[in-house]
XYZ file of C-alpha atoms in Angstrom:
676
model
C 29.626 10.626 -18.474
C 27.097 13.204 -17.988
C 28.030 13.880 -14.436
C 31.971 13.592 -16.450
C 31.336 16.387 -19.312
C 28.986 18.862 -16.527
C 32.205 18.766 -14.153
C 34.354 19.929 -17.118
C 32.619 22.797 -18.062
C 31.763 24.094 -14.140
C 35.693 23.673 -14.391
C 35.618 26.089 -17.755
C 32.388 28.419 -15.082
C 35.391 28.543 -12.110
C 38.280 29.316 -14.538
C 36.915 32.309 -15.805
C 38.168 34.421 -13.621
C 41.856 33.574 -14.256
C 40.994 33.628 -18.293
C 39.887 37.337 -17.598
C 43.107 38.140 -16.180
C 44.988 36.327 -19.404
C 42.776 37.898 -21.708
C 43.272 41.180 -19.854
C 47.191 40.687 -20.099
C 47.195 39.581 -23.806
C 44.913 42.313 -24.297
C 47.792 45.231 -22.502
C 50.639 44.052 -24.458
C 48.723 44.395 -27.694
C 48.360 47.807 -26.872
C 51.652 48.617 -26.360
C 52.672 46.965 -29.144
C 50.227 48.783 -31.623
C 50.496 51.962 -29.649
C 46.391 51.724 -29.508
C 45.715 53.164 -26.542
C 42.884 55.631 -26.091
C 43.231 58.740 -23.776
C 40.932 60.182 -21.979
C 39.829 62.636 -24.093
C 40.545 60.373 -27.188
C 36.595 59.295 -28.697
C 35.474 55.992 -30.015
C 34.072 56.634 -33.143
C 37.419 59.088 -34.030
C 40.386 56.066 -33.551
C 38.416 53.359 -34.089
C 39.884 51.560 -37.369
C 37.111 48.726 -37.850
C 34.788 48.915 -41.665
C 31.722 48.142 -38.379
C 29.263 51.632 -38.039
C 29.690 51.949 -33.688
C 26.113 52.877 -33.719
C 25.563 56.307 -31.618
C 23.493 57.076 -29.171
C 21.000 57.926 -31.079
C 20.537 54.739 -32.402
C 20.950 52.381 -29.473
C 17.921 50.612 -28.303
C 16.602 51.446 -24.673
C 17.312 47.889 -22.085
C 14.089 48.188 -20.386
C 12.175 44.758 -20.344
C 9.287 45.038 -22.451
C 6.675 42.607 -24.184
C 9.027 42.045 -26.896
C 12.383 40.352 -26.259
C 15.084 42.287 -27.602
C 16.777 40.130 -30.919
C 18.887 38.265 -29.826
C 22.493 37.204 -31.880
C 21.739 33.446 -32.544
C 19.478 32.748 -35.114
C 16.774 31.184 -33.297
C 13.871 29.988 -35.148
C 10.229 32.143 -33.683
C 8.526 28.591 -33.633
C 10.721 26.553 -32.729
C 8.674 24.577 -30.105
C 11.470 22.448 -28.362
C 13.592 25.391 -27.991
C 11.069 27.395 -26.768
C 10.412 24.547 -24.116
C 13.914 24.411 -23.049
C 14.292 27.999 -22.525
C 10.704 28.326 -20.808
C 12.533 25.373 -18.540
C 15.133 27.481 -17.799
C 13.113 30.664 -17.031
C 11.175 28.781 -14.559
C 14.551 27.951 -13.019
C 15.659 30.904 -13.151
C 12.881 32.276 -11.415
C 13.748 29.996 -8.276
C 17.027 28.479 -8.028
C 15.983 25.719 -6.358
C 13.065 25.009 -9.143
C 16.450 22.430 -10.977
C 16.332 19.824 -8.341
C 13.020 19.270 -9.527
C 14.459 17.006 -11.918
C 16.209 15.225 -9.390
C 13.470 13.689 -7.509
C 12.345 10.796 -8.396
C 8.817 10.291 -9.399
C 6.989 7.478 -8.014
C 4.441 5.562 -8.570
C 1.707 6.909 -6.515
C -1.847 5.332 -7.949
C -0.097 2.305 -6.492
C 0.918 3.278 -2.946
C -1.565 3.215 0.075
C -2.484 5.323 2.357
C -0.467 5.018 4.828
C 2.630 4.832 2.143
C 1.011 8.447 0.262
C 1.464 9.884 3.644
C 5.203 8.598 4.430
C 6.088 10.078 0.876
C 4.676 13.709 1.833
C 6.672 13.519 5.040
C 9.869 12.505 3.332
C 9.859 15.163 0.877
C 8.351 18.242 2.489
C 11.796 16.753 5.590
C 13.941 16.520 3.195
C 13.471 18.210 0.041
C 13.159 21.557 -1.150
C 9.982 22.710 -1.109
C 10.165 25.114 -4.639
C 11.018 21.567 -6.260
C 8.244 19.400 -4.833
C 5.127 20.997 -6.573
C 3.993 18.103 -8.851
C 4.452 15.541 -6.852
C 2.788 17.116 -3.550
C -0.076 18.032 -6.219
C -0.152 14.211 -7.112
C 0.374 12.633 -3.529
C -2.536 14.534 -2.622
C -4.511 14.302 -5.615
C -3.880 10.232 -4.953
C -3.992 10.275 -1.270
C -7.723 12.433 -2.116
C -9.018 9.729 -4.092
C -7.932 6.923 -1.973
C -9.520 8.560 1.222
C -13.028 9.393 -0.170
C -13.137 6.012 -1.344
C -12.983 4.892 1.701
C -14.738 7.705 4.051
C -17.764 5.904 1.138
C -17.729 2.168 2.252
C -17.122 2.885 6.117
C -20.642 5.374 5.430
C -22.241 2.491 3.892
C -21.241 0.334 6.553
C -22.796 2.524 8.730
C -25.847 3.657 7.396
C -26.089 -0.732 6.824
C -25.770 -1.412 10.581
C -29.102 0.932 10.983
C -27.032 4.650 11.450
C -28.385 7.765 10.428
C -26.718 9.082 7.615
C -26.478 12.899 9.105
C -24.343 10.943 12.022
C -22.140 9.325 10.300
C -18.212 10.549 11.006
C -14.941 9.223 10.256
C -11.195 10.202 10.790
C -8.221 8.100 10.587
C -4.869 8.241 12.376
C -3.725 8.761 8.820
C -5.818 11.355 7.942
C -4.311 13.497 10.540
C -0.705 12.587 9.527
C -1.221 13.251 5.763
C -2.997 17.056 6.802
C 0.018 17.498 9.334
C 2.447 17.339 6.487
C 0.897 18.645 4.452
C 0.174 21.929 6.576
C 3.675 22.068 6.911
C 4.041 22.095 3.540
C 1.898 24.725 3.138
C 3.839 26.339 5.703
C 7.059 26.511 4.131
C 6.050 26.833 0.687
C 4.108 30.491 2.505
C 7.421 31.246 3.870
C 9.305 30.990 1.365
C 7.400 33.159 -1.591
C 7.240 35.318 0.346
C 11.099 36.196 1.222
C 11.375 34.475 -2.780
C 9.371 37.415 -3.987
C 11.356 40.710 -2.349
C 14.597 38.675 -3.786
C 12.756 38.459 -7.090
C 12.196 42.181 -7.305
C 16.008 43.265 -6.166
C 17.386 41.301 -8.164
C 15.448 42.369 -11.459
C 16.539 45.696 -10.268
C 19.974 44.181 -10.056
C 20.581 42.939 -13.542
C 18.205 46.307 -15.338
C 21.547 48.261 -13.498
C 24.106 46.180 -14.648
C 22.459 46.797 -18.272
C 22.323 50.450 -17.865
C 25.809 50.437 -16.539
C 26.574 47.886 -20.107
C 25.080 50.187 -22.291
C 27.601 53.120 -20.682
C 30.598 51.554 -21.182
C 30.317 52.815 -25.362
C 31.896 55.591 -26.287
C 32.935 56.428 -22.393
C 36.538 58.166 -22.659
C 38.894 56.088 -20.531
C 41.381 53.443 -20.935
C 40.342 50.523 -23.294
C 41.850 48.169 -20.459
C 39.878 50.021 -17.593
C 36.940 49.683 -19.442
C 37.611 46.417 -20.520
C 37.758 45.227 -17.062
C 35.103 47.266 -15.963
C 33.080 44.993 -18.684
C 34.066 41.660 -17.666
C 33.294 42.433 -13.560
C 29.700 43.365 -15.213
C 29.686 40.034 -16.298
C 30.826 38.736 -12.820
C 28.202 40.221 -11.412
C 25.153 39.735 -13.821
C 26.487 35.777 -13.219
C 26.246 36.131 -9.370
C 22.989 38.204 -9.656
C 19.844 35.579 -8.131
C 16.865 34.656 -9.830
C 14.729 37.156 -11.188
C 10.776 36.761 -11.997
C 9.789 34.218 -14.624
C 7.976 36.706 -16.792
C 10.787 38.958 -17.249
C 13.819 36.307 -17.673
C 14.072 36.076 -21.101
C 13.497 39.683 -21.810
C 16.224 40.291 -19.615
C 18.528 38.404 -20.770
C 18.166 39.415 -24.231
C 18.489 42.829 -23.285
C 21.719 42.188 -21.823
C 23.543 40.014 -24.714
C 22.361 42.401 -27.181
C 24.325 45.124 -25.003
C 26.555 42.671 -24.161
C 26.822 42.216 -28.292
C 27.661 46.028 -28.637
C 29.805 45.972 -26.721
C 32.214 43.409 -28.950
C 31.194 45.617 -31.628
C 33.041 48.432 -29.829
C 36.251 46.415 -29.238
C 36.688 46.861 -33.108
C 39.190 49.350 -32.317
C 41.227 46.127 -30.841
C 40.874 42.961 -32.803
C 43.106 41.080 -31.592
C 41.671 41.913 -27.476
C 38.014 40.587 -28.458
C 39.118 37.846 -30.823
C 40.824 36.274 -28.070
C 36.938 36.510 -25.954
C 35.334 34.961 -29.134
C 38.182 32.227 -29.121
C 37.011 31.242 -25.770
C 33.273 31.494 -26.081
C 34.130 29.271 -29.074
C 36.313 26.753 -27.190
C 33.768 26.179 -24.134
C 30.649 26.227 -26.841
C 31.869 23.124 -28.267
C 32.542 21.860 -25.528
C 28.743 21.733 -24.900
C 27.500 21.094 -28.683
C 30.159 18.045 -28.375
C 28.398 16.679 -24.783
C 25.128 17.547 -25.999
C 26.097 15.118 -29.386
C 27.156 12.700 -26.850
C 23.658 12.864 -24.799
C 22.357 12.578 -28.473
C 23.562 9.246 -28.428
C 22.454 8.273 -24.681
C 19.847 5.402 -24.467
C 17.910 7.076 -21.771
C 16.363 10.501 -23.627
C 14.988 11.651 -20.872
C 17.780 12.343 -18.504
C 19.447 13.493 -22.071
C 16.498 16.088 -22.444
C 17.046 17.414 -18.996
C 21.476 17.557 -19.312
C 20.427 19.577 -22.005
C 17.773 22.392 -20.552
C 21.405 22.552 -18.371
C 23.205 22.808 -21.611
C 20.873 25.504 -22.894
C 21.089 27.130 -19.858
C 24.834 27.351 -19.881
C 24.816 29.002 -23.762
C 22.571 31.017 -22.632
C 24.191 32.712 -19.203
C 27.424 32.005 -18.603
C 28.712 32.500 -22.115
C 28.837 35.007 -24.637
C 29.257 35.758 -28.402
C 31.969 34.282 -30.444
C 32.720 35.673 -34.156
C 30.248 36.127 -37.054
C 31.502 33.243 -39.162
C 30.754 30.481 -36.267
C 27.653 31.792 -34.738
C 25.091 30.176 -37.306
C 27.361 27.262 -37.942
C 27.508 26.687 -34.376
C 24.275 27.075 -33.329
C 23.263 24.944 -36.638
C 25.212 22.269 -34.843
C 23.701 22.757 -31.561
C 20.244 22.223 -32.705
C 20.909 19.271 -34.061
C 22.169 17.702 -31.551
C 18.653 19.378 -29.758
C 16.528 17.795 -32.077
C 18.121 14.303 -32.121
C 17.566 14.151 -28.548
C 14.350 15.309 -28.598
C 12.925 13.286 -31.039
C 14.208 10.013 -28.903
C 12.140 11.892 -26.268
C 9.411 11.802 -28.493
C 9.495 8.498 -29.219
C 9.431 7.606 -25.281
C 6.536 9.399 -24.859
C 4.926 6.964 -27.604
C 6.093 4.092 -25.710
C 4.770 5.408 -22.509
C 1.753 6.522 -24.086
C 1.553 2.940 -24.905
C 1.610 1.525 -21.837
C -1.178 4.329 -20.625
C -3.069 2.827 -23.145
C -2.638 -0.476 -22.348
C -3.455 0.383 -18.824
C -6.722 2.492 -19.897
C -8.084 -1.158 -22.050
C -7.063 -2.816 -17.788
C -9.216 -0.096 -16.711
C -12.721 -0.196 -18.428
C -12.705 -4.180 -18.875
C -12.488 -3.622 -14.264
C -14.862 -0.992 -14.904
C -17.092 -3.401 -17.498
C -17.079 -5.933 -14.607
C -18.062 -4.217 -11.983
C -20.757 -2.913 -14.088
C -21.519 -6.377 -14.767
C -22.065 -7.327 -11.101
C -24.332 -3.709 -10.592
C -26.555 -5.897 -12.611
C -27.123 -9.126 -11.076
C -30.335 -10.180 -8.833
C -28.943 -9.644 -5.205
C -31.054 -13.017 -3.553
C -29.218 -12.927 -0.131
C -26.978 -11.869 2.429
C -23.524 -14.341 2.016
C -24.292 -14.138 -2.063
C -24.224 -9.907 -2.057
C -21.185 -10.369 0.489
C -19.417 -12.588 -1.756
C -20.256 -9.622 -4.687
C -18.693 -6.938 -2.453
C -15.350 -9.274 -2.047
C -15.405 -8.937 -5.596
C -15.943 -5.251 -6.249
C -13.201 -4.194 -3.593
C -10.434 -7.002 -4.958
C -11.766 -5.310 -8.511
C -11.461 -1.775 -6.590
C -7.975 -2.425 -5.662
C -7.259 -3.684 -9.242
C -8.039 -0.611 -10.420
C -5.699 1.713 -8.284
C -2.895 -0.382 -9.341
C -2.872 -0.764 -13.087
C -1.016 2.659 -13.231
C -1.488 5.329 -15.115
C -3.479 6.383 -18.115
C -3.741 9.002 -20.898
C -4.325 12.279 -19.075
C -6.959 13.261 -21.876
C -8.959 10.382 -20.678
C -8.096 10.454 -16.832
C -10.924 12.260 -15.997
C -14.055 10.499 -17.891
C -11.839 6.936 -16.756
C -12.756 8.139 -13.011
C -15.494 9.094 -13.209
C -16.438 5.933 -15.181
C -15.009 4.202 -12.239
C -17.167 5.942 -9.785
C -20.199 5.624 -11.424
C -20.313 1.934 -11.789
C -19.402 1.492 -7.937
C -22.129 3.927 -6.834
C -24.575 2.215 -9.056
C -23.482 -1.421 -6.652
C -24.045 0.953 -3.665
C -27.521 1.993 -4.375
C -28.594 -1.509 -5.041
C -26.291 -3.270 -1.780
C -27.593 -0.538 -0.060
C -31.475 -1.377 -1.483
C -31.034 -5.157 -0.699
C -29.899 -4.475 2.846
C -32.702 -1.489 3.609
C -34.938 -4.532 2.731
C -33.261 -6.726 4.455
C -33.430 -4.861 7.729
C -37.224 -4.494 7.365
C -37.314 -8.343 7.514
C -34.607 -8.073 10.372
C -36.955 -6.345 12.128
C -39.461 -8.516 11.921
C -37.601 -11.247 13.112
C -35.561 -9.523 16.205
C -39.713 -9.247 17.093
C -40.091 -13.017 16.773
C -37.158 -13.630 18.910
C -38.074 -11.362 21.573
C -41.639 -13.310 22.379
C -39.552 -16.534 22.002
C -37.318 -14.521 24.843
C -40.403 -13.688 26.320
C -41.306 -17.378 26.947
C -38.269 -18.477 28.385
C -37.797 -16.532 30.484
C -41.839 -16.685 32.144
C -40.557 -20.915 32.784
C -37.747 -21.100 33.040
C -38.371 -21.409 37.148
C -40.572 -23.502 35.999
C -41.079 -27.526 38.242
C -43.490 -28.227 36.042
C -40.937 -30.596 33.846
C -43.117 -32.645 31.449
C -45.204 -30.073 30.406
C -42.399 -27.069 30.044
C -39.193 -30.131 28.917
C -41.461 -30.070 25.305
C -42.532 -26.651 25.177
C -38.586 -25.435 26.322
C -37.738 -27.218 22.914
C -39.915 -25.925 20.863
C -38.623 -22.205 20.722
C -35.146 -23.575 20.647
C -36.274 -25.357 17.264
C -37.998 -22.362 16.553
C -35.493 -19.853 16.959
C -33.181 -21.712 14.250
C -35.733 -21.371 12.228
C -36.615 -17.475 12.104
C -34.382 -16.244 10.217
C -31.415 -12.651 11.079
C -31.668 -9.609 12.897
C -30.008 -6.491 12.782
C -25.780 -7.127 13.997
C -26.231 -4.454 16.991
C -29.231 -6.841 18.289
C -27.730 -10.084 17.099
C -25.455 -10.788 20.395
C -27.521 -9.529 23.524
C -30.763 -11.009 22.183
C -28.798 -14.672 22.061
C -27.656 -14.121 25.343
C -31.033 -13.593 27.190
C -32.546 -16.542 25.261
C -29.349 -18.804 25.739
C -29.209 -17.468 29.671
C -33.071 -18.265 30.020
C -32.700 -21.944 27.942
C -29.758 -22.430 30.364
C -31.152 -22.569 33.325
C -34.006 -23.990 33.049
C -32.104 -27.392 31.554
C -29.529 -26.967 34.512
C -32.026 -27.510 36.638
C -33.853 -30.497 34.911
C -30.652 -31.943 34.125
C -29.621 -31.587 38.384
C -32.477 -33.206 39.071
C -31.655 -36.251 36.503
C -28.933 -36.405 37.635
C -29.764 -37.227 41.376
C -30.212 -40.311 42.849
C -33.345 -40.404 44.425
C -34.105 -43.174 46.782
C -36.535 -45.354 44.660
C -33.867 -44.756 41.971
C -30.797 -46.516 44.692
C -33.685 -49.010 45.828
C -33.973 -50.309 41.925
C -30.175 -50.422 41.340
C -29.985 -52.688 44.738
C -32.957 -54.715 43.313
C -31.419 -55.138 39.785
C -28.769 -56.542 41.294
C -30.306 -59.126 43.040
C -32.262 -59.982 40.624
C -29.208 -59.667 38.166
C -27.382 -62.357 40.333
C -30.531 -64.780 40.254
C -30.683 -65.527 36.938
C -26.868 -66.836 37.025
C -28.837 -70.430 38.369
C -32.327 -69.351 36.036
C -33.159 -73.077 34.020
C -35.106 -72.559 30.739
C -38.253 -75.054 30.140
C -36.467 -77.389 26.901
C -39.569 -76.230 25.209
C -39.097 -73.465 23.054
C -42.004 -71.513 23.300
C -41.524 -71.789 27.067
C -38.700 -71.055 26.832
C -38.808 -67.673 25.437
C -42.012 -66.515 27.499
C -39.661 -67.160 29.983
C -37.027 -64.767 29.293
C -39.610 -62.722 27.785
C -41.497 -62.572 31.782
C -38.290 -61.885 33.005
C -37.503 -59.168 31.363
C -41.034 -57.595 32.193
C -40.048 -58.314 35.697
C -36.280 -56.279 35.219
C -37.797 -53.147 33.784
C -40.936 -53.223 36.721
C -37.638 -52.211 38.872
C -37.290 -49.115 37.804
C -34.724 -46.520 36.683
C -31.226 -46.613 38.140
C -29.319 -43.730 38.558
C -27.373 -42.492 35.600
C -24.120 -43.334 37.290
C -25.380 -46.797 37.850
C -26.515 -47.651 34.516
C -24.231 -50.137 33.327
C -26.324 -52.602 34.875
C -28.942 -52.720 31.988
C -25.796 -53.705 30.274
C -25.042 -56.104 31.887
C -28.448 -57.576 31.851
C -28.836 -57.259 28.218
C -25.818 -60.064 27.796
C -27.563 -62.368 30.182
C -30.065 -62.097 28.787
C -27.692 -62.308 25.036
C -26.997 -66.064 26.361
C -30.355 -67.041 27.814
C -31.393 -66.601 23.771
C -28.276 -68.208 22.533
C -29.368 -71.527 24.191
C -32.865 -71.463 22.931
C -31.270 -71.848 19.194
C -33.827 -69.084 17.726
C -34.585 -68.456 14.070
C -31.715 -65.437 14.264
C -34.343 -62.852 13.196
C -36.800 -63.540 16.447
C -33.629 -63.453 18.916
C -32.685 -59.966 17.749
C -35.476 -58.877 17.592
C -36.241 -59.947 21.038
C -32.682 -58.533 22.466
C -33.707 -55.106 20.264
C -36.434 -54.903 22.064
C -34.566 -55.530 25.407
C -32.746 -52.469 23.739
C -35.012 -50.525 23.068
C -36.233 -49.800 27.107
C -33.416 -48.883 28.198
C -32.527 -46.653 25.455
C -35.969 -45.472 26.513
C -36.489 -41.692 28.488
C -39.807 -40.024 28.466
C -38.179 -37.283 29.429
C -35.211 -36.936 26.350
C -35.683 -38.381 23.389
C -32.031 -38.129 21.823
C -30.893 -41.671 22.289
C -34.044 -43.062 20.680
C -33.318 -39.949 18.071
C -29.813 -41.671 17.812
C -30.546 -44.816 16.889
C -33.633 -44.264 14.684
C -31.407 -42.094 12.347
C -28.715 -44.977 12.506
C -31.107 -47.659 11.599
C -32.397 -45.842 8.749
C -28.843 -44.752 7.314
C -28.035 -49.231 8.229
C -31.130 -49.262 5.432
C -29.991 -46.771 2.603
C -26.621 -48.446 3.069
C -27.728 -52.081 2.694
C -30.186 -50.812 -0.174
C -27.493 -49.545 -2.034
C -25.144 -52.886 -1.865
C -28.744 -55.033 -3.299
C -28.586 -52.410 -6.376
C -24.817 -52.636 -6.466
C -25.449 -56.446 -6.986
C -28.141 -56.519 -9.209
C -25.802 -54.211 -11.495
C -23.306 -56.864 -11.660
C -25.548 -59.905 -12.514
C -26.401 -57.969 -15.489
C -22.650 -57.907 -16.695
C -22.922 -61.742 -16.569
C -24.234 -62.320 -19.790
C -24.733 -65.631 -21.124
C -23.263 -67.384 -18.291
C -24.785 -70.689 -16.474
C -26.738 -70.080 -13.112
C -24.202 -73.254 -11.891
C -21.419 -70.080 -12.634
C -19.796 -70.057 -8.880
C -19.518 -66.526 -9.523
C -22.857 -65.909 -10.662
C -23.865 -68.006 -7.751
C -21.940 -66.052 -4.825
C -23.644 -62.607 -6.000
C -27.428 -64.517 -5.368
C -26.125 -65.685 -2.249
C -24.741 -62.301 -1.109
C -28.036 -60.796 -2.293
C -30.084 -63.253 -0.563
C -27.890 -62.131 2.291
C -28.403 -58.876 2.176
C -32.071 -58.861 1.660
C -32.791 -61.305 4.997
C -30.401 -58.267 7.214
C -32.490 -55.230 4.918
C -35.673 -57.082 6.685
C -34.205 -57.157 10.269
C -33.286 -53.750 9.875
C -37.022 -52.717 8.675
C -38.368 -54.256 11.937
C -36.348 -52.665 13.552
C -37.714 -49.246 12.478
C -40.776 -49.915 13.097
C -40.188 -51.163 16.840
C -38.514 -47.748 17.069
C -41.405 -46.273 16.369
C -43.824 -47.000 18.787
C -41.582 -45.770 21.461
C -42.678 -42.694 19.911
């Protein structure tokens, strides 16, 4: 609807020339019919039949533009803030015609954009929009970019200092910063070029409009044909409309002076009422169209869009249309003002709603600030705990930036409070890491000492002495805390390299089958074959002694190569078979088997197999104890139940079995301790 009405109004503007021709033709006919035609020697005063007195030259006000505006024919209230606001905005547009395009450019939520998005938006505005129309957009984007980039620099600086860097050596730049600077530099260049050119045009246009006012002033009392004078008047009006922008501070006074002299010319036309009344009628029709459109806009739900179009209507009313008959002036102006007030009232309601949203955003941001302050008061006990807080604060910072705008009156104070909260957290964080750095440098020296031990002994052949030493320094390394990040990887590689060099040599020797190990394997293989024909004494005790003797002989044959150790498993199975034939008590048989197993696991150079076995035994002991406790607890549920009850008897049986099992596991644990 807005575009349709404004288009119709623009059609009127485009038809001004045709309308003027119509008025002039009517004027000619009227002049001929009434025989009122001025000759060159006849003055206006002597032929005027209008009761209104035509001002003489001595009472005519000077058209020089001063700080005091010339009184307009429209009854404008002196303190009407809405009208003043609209006129000020139109004056701004009048200074630079490109300014009116600022209303058409979408105002985005710049405070929620990332650095890269802000840079892209600035590039788009500078490349696609008129430079004079994007000032407020660019200012907002520039402010947001500076704020967020400074925040990023603060973070990078803290990381740099925490990594051991010196504050005076810190420097940071990024591609997005360079991209933004290039776009902003291009904007400033275009602004300078535009206003340098505009300044000259404004001065020339002002001069041209003052000349038009002077010519208007000279039309009164001119001794020439009225039709010629009227045609000259219409030409001056067209020149005024086509003259470009003038300085903003001269706009209202220039227009008031121009309009004053236009009205004086119409008073001069009193000698030909029909000619003047046709023009008045023409202006009235167009002003009524403007009023109707304003009244339609007053019903529009989009208050801001309506107000922007209202500004255009006021501009057309003031700049492009002449006066109307005096009996209509006050009425139509009052009607226009009523519609203007309605639109403005809706705009004020819109602002109040926006203010409510801004207030809610303020509450969110204040809550975020309080949370950051709360985190800042908490004591930092560990690196991991502090890292968690850093992530929390970073999330809160992001939430702060995305919370939306707050009322302008508290914007700076809110931002300052937010920065203070973040800085307070950062100071405590930096203090923690400075203290941590001292400990880390102590740890660094301790680890360097261990590296020296490892590197000094990595080539030693005294495996029996050095192996326990190397294991000890590996254990000590794990107990030492963190070192500075920049040294961590480097010293770990040195330590690992020295330890690996030593243990590679140990493993290489262990994996190399010596002649003795090969001979031991061959002997064990023959011994294992001989056991197949072994007959045990019928006496159980003597049979046990015989088996233990076989085990001793087996162990005396020595170690076999690692890839031949499967033969120990075969021997274990043979012994198990012999023990089963003796019909021994379960516990006794298990312990004889277990001693043999431990003999196979034992390695003076490496206790890992025994360690694993001991851990397994302890785990089994804990499991059995847990099962016994559970069964005993279950018995408590059998109240007033006979002991001969099958369920009760089953629980007691299971408890007995588990206790026997526990006794066996404890015996195995005691046996394994003798190997250390």
